[in-house]
Coordinates of C-alpha atoms in Angstrom, one line a residue:
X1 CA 109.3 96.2 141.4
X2 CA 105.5 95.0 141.4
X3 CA 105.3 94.2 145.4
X4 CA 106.6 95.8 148.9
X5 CA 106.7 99.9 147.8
X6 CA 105.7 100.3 151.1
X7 CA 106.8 97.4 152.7
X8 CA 103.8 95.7 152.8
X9 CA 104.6 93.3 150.0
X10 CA 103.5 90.1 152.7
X11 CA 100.1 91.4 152.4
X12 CA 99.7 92.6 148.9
X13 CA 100.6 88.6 148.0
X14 CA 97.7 87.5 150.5
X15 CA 95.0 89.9 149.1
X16 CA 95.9 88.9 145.8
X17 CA 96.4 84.5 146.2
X18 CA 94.4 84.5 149.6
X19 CA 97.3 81.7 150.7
X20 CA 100.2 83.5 151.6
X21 CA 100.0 84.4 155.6
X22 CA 100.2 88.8 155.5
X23 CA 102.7 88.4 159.0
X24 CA 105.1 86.5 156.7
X25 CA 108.4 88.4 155.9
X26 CA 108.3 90.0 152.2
X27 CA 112.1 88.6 152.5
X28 CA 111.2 85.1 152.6
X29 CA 109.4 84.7 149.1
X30 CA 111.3 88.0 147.5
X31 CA 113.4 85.7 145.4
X32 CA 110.5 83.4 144.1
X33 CA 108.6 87.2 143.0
X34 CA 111.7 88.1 141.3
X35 CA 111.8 84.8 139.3
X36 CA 108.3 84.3 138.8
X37 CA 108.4 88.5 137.2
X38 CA 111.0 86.7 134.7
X39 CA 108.8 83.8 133.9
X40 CA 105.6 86.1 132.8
X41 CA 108.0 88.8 131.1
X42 CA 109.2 85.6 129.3
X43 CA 105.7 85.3 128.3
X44 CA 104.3 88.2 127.0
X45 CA 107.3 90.0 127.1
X46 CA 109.9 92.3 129.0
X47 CA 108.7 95.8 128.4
X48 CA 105.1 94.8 129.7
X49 CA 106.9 94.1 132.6
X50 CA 108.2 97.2 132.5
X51 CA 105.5 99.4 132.2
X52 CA 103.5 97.5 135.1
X53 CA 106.6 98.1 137.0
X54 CA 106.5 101.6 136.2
X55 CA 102.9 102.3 137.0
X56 CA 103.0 100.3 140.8
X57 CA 106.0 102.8 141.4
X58 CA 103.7 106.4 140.9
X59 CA 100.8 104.6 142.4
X60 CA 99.0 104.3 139.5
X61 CA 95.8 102.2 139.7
X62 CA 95.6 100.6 136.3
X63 CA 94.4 97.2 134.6
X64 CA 97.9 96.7 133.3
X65 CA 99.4 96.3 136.9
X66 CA 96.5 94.4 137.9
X67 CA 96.3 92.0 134.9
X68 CA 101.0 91.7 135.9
X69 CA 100.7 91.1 139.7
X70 CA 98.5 88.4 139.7
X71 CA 99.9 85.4 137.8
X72 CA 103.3 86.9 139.2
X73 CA 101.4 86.2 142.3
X74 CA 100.1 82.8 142.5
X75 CA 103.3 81.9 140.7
X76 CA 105.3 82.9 143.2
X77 CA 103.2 82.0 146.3
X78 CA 103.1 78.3 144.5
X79 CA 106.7 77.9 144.2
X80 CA 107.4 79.1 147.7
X81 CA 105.1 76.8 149.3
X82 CA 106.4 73.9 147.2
X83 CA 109.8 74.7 148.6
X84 CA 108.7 74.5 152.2
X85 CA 107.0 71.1 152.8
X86 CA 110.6 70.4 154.3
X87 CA 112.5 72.9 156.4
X88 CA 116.4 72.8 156.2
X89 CA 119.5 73.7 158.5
X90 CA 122.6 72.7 159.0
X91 CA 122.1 69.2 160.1
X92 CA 119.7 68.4 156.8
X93 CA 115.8 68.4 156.1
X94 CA 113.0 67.9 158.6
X95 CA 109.7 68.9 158.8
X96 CA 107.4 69.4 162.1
X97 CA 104.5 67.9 163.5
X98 CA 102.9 68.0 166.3
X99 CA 99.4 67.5 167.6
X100 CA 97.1 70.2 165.5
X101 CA 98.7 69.3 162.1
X102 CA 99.9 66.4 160.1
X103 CA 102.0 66.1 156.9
X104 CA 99.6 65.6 154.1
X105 CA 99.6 62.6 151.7
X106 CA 101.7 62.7 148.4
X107 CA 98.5 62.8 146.8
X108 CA 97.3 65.8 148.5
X109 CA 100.5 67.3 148.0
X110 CA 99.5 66.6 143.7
X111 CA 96.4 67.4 144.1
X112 CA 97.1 71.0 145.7
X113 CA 99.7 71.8 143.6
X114 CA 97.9 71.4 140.5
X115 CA 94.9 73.3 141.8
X116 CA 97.8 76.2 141.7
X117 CA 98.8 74.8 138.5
X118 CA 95.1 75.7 137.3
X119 CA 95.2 79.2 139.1
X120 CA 98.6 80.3 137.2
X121 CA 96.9 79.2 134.0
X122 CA 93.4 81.2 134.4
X123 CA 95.4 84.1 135.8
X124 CA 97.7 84.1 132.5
X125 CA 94.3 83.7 130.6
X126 CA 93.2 86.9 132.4
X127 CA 96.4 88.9 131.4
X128 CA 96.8 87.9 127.4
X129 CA 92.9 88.9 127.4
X130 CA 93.7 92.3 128.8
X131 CA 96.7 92.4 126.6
X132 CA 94.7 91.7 124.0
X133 CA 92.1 93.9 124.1
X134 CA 93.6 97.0 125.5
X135 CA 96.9 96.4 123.0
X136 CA 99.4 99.1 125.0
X137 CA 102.3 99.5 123.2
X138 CA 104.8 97.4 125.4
X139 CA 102.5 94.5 124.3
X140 CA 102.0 95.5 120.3
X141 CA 105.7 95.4 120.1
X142 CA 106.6 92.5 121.7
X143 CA 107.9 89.2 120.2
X144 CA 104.7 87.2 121.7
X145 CA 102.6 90.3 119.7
X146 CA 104.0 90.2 116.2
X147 CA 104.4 86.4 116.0
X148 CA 100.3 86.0 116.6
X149 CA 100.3 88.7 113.7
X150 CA 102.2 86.2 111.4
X151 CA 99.8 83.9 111.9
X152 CA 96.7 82.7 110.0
X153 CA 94.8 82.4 113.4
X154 CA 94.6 85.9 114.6
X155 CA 91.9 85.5 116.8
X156 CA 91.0 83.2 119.6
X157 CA 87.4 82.6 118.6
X158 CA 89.2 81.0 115.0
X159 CA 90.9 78.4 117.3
X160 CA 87.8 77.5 119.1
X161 CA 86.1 77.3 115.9
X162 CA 88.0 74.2 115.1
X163 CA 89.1 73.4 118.5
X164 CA 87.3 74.2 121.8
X165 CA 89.9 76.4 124.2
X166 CA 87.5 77.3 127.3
X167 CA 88.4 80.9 126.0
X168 CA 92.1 79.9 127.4
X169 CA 94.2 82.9 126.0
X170 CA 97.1 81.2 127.5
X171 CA 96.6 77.9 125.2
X172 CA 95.9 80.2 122.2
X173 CA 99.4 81.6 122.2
X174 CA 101.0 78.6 123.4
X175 CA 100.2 77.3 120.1
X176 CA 100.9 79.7 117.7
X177 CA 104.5 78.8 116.9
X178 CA 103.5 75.3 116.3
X179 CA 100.6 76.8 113.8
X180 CA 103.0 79.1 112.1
X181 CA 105.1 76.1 111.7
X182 CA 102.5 74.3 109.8
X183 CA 101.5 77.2 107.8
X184 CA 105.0 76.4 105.9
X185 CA 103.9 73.5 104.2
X186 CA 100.6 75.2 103.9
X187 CA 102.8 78.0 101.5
X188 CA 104.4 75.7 99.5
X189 CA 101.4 73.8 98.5
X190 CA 99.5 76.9 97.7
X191 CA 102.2 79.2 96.0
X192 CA 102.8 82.5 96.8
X193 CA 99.2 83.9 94.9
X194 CA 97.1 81.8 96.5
X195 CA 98.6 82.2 100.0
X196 CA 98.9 85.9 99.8
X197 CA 95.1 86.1 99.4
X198 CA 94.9 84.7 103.2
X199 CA 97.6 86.2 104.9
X200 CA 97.2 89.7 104.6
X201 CA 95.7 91.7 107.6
X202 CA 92.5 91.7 105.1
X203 CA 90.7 88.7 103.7
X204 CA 88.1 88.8 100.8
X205 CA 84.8 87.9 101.3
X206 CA 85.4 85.3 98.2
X207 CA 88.8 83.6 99.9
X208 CA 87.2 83.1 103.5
X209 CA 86.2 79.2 103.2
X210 CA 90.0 78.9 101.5
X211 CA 91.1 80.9 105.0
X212 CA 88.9 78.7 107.3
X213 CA 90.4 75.2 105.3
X214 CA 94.2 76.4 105.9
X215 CA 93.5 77.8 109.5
X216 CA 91.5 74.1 110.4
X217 CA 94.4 72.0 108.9
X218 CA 97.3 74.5 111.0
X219 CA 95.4 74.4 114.0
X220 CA 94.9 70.2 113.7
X221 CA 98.4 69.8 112.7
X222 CA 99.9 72.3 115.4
X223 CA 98.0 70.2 118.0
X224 CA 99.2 67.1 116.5
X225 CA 103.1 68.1 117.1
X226 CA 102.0 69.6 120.6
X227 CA 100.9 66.2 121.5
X228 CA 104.0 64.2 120.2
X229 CA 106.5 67.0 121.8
X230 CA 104.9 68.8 124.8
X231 CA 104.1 67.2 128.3
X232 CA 100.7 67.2 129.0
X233 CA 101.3 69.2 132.0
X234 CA 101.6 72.5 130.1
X235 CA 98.1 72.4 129.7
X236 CA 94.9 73.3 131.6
X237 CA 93.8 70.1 132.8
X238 CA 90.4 70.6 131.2
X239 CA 92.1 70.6 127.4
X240 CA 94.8 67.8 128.7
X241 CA 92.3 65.2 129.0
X242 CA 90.7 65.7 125.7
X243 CA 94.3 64.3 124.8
X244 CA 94.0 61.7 127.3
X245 CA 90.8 60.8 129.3
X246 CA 92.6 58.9 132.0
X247 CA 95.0 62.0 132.8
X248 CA 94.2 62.9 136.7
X249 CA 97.1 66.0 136.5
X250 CA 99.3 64.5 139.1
X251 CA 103.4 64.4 138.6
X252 CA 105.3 63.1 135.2
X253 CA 106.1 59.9 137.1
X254 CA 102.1 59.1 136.7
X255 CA 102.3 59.3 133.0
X256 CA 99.1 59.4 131.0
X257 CA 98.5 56.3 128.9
X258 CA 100.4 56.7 125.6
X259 CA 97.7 54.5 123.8
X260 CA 95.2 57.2 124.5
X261 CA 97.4 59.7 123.1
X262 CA 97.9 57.9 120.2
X263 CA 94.1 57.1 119.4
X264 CA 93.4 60.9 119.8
X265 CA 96.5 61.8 117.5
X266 CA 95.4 59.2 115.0
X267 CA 91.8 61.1 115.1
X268 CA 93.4 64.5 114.3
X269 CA 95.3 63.2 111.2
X270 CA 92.5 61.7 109.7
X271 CA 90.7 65.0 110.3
X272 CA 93.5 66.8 109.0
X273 CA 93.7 64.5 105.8
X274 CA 89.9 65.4 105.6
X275 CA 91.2 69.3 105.5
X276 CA 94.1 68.3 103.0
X277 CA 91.1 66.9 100.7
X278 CA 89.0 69.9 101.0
X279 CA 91.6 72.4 100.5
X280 CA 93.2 70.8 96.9
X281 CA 89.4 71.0 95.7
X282 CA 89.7 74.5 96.9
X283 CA 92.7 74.9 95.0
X284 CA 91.6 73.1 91.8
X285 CA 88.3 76.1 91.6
X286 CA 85.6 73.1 93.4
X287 CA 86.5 70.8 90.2
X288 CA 87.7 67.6 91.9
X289 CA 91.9 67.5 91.6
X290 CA 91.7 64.0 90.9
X291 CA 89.7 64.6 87.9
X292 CA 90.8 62.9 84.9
X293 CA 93.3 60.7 86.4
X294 CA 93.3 57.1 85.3
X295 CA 93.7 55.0 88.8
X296 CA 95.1 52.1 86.5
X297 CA 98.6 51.9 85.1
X298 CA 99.1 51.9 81.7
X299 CA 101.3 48.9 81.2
X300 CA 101.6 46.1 79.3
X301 CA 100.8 42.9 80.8
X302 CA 103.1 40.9 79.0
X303 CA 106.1 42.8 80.6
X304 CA 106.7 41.2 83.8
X305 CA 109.7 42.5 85.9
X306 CA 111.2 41.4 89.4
X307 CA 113.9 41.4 91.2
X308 CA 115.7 38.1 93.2
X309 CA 117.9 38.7 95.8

């Protein structure tokens, strides 16, 4: 439980969203709480959950239950008023109007629901940077915890190094299982030595350019596969239209235009075959890896071979 100890669960919600009306019933939205608690423990994991859970029971004021309640919040409050644009009884849906209030247009109805859209994201932004700094236990175990530790982009500011984030915690750990998927390729090309020198929780002084060439080609790649997979909807919309320009947020039946997406994509590969160039000079001790290779055949030109068909 995270809301309504004390049966005041209506107005925790409103102090915390400022949306949902405090002389609401708790019992009304109680269901979209419980399933929004499952969506963040999904997140960043069910013992977090947990503990937050825990420390709202004894009353304890802490950042933990702070950091929980709020996306847990404005999810839910979001979901319950999308759910209530229409009423419904037993002879179908209706909705009310009268002379004080009108149904809005669709595209108010878009436009307010990605303005909660943007409040879920900063409010996840807010509890991964908690997370991450105060590291409590329930967090350093967790599956979301040790899969950033696998990866060659530990910290946020490496992202934004080679990618700007707006500090977004939230898109930082969306990406890392795309990144450790590219760091597979990465391996193979490197070997075992030369990849060991850049995956250990330490990194020499003398193997950090080799680090920041294999974290810029991950992080170019995973964004690469994120635009080809992912709607762009999973996104802040500030980061979405560096994907797409035209992209106004609104529902997947306004689809952004796929020949933006494309351009941008075909930018990141040619930035990421700029990476691949830099890092088998790397590899090859600065000497160029082409060095010594003859770009013309050696063949005879009185040998002439084709195939008809």
């Amino acid at each position: 439980m995270l809301f309504n100890k004390d049966n005041n669960g209506s107005k925790e919600l409103q102090q915390l969203t400022g949306t949902f009306a405090a002389s609401n019933n708790y019992s009304i939205i109680a269901s979209e709480v419980d399933d929004a608690i499952r969506t963040v423990g999904g997140l960043v994991g069910s013992a977090v959950i947990t503990e937050a859970e825990g420390l709202y029971a004894n009353g304890t004021e802490d950042g933990l239950v702070a950091a929980v309640r709020l996306p847990v919040a404005i999810l839910a409050v979001a979901r319950h008023s999308r759910n209530n644009l229409v009423s419904h009884d037993a002879t179908g849906s209706k909705f009310k109007a009268d002379g004080s209030e009108k149904m809005p247009w669709e595209w108010m109805i878009d436009r307010d629901e990605r303005a909660q859209q943007e409040r879920w994201y900063r409010a996840l932004d807010a509890l991964y940077g908690y997370l991450t700094r105060a590291k409590p236990a329930s967090w350093t175990n967790s599956d979301a915890y040790k899969r950033q530790r696998r990866s060659i982009v530990r910290l946020i500011d490496e992202m934004e190094a080679v990618y700007p984030l707006d500090g977004s915690y939230y898109v930082y750990y969306l990406l890392q299982n795309l990144v450790i998927e590219c760091q597979g390729p990465l391996h193979k090309m490197m070997g075992d030595d030369k990849w060991n020198l850049i995956a250990g929780d330490t990194v020499a002084d003398a193997d950090r350019e080799l680090l920041r060439v294999c974290q810029r080609w991950a992080i170019l790649s995973a964004l690469v596969k994120a635009v080809r997979r992912w709607s762009l909807e999973v996104f802040p919309l500030s980061i979405a239209r560096r994907f797409c320009p035209s992209y106004q947020g609104g529902r997947s039946s306004s689809a952004a235009v796929r020949e933006e997406m494309d351009a941008y994509v075909a930018g990141l590969e040619g930035q990421i075959a700029d990476a691949r160039a830099e890092l088998a000079e790397l590899l090859a001790d600065g000497l160029n890896p082409w060095r010594g290779y003859d770009p013309q055949p050696r063949n005879n030109p009185d040998n002439k071979f084709f195939t008809a068909q």
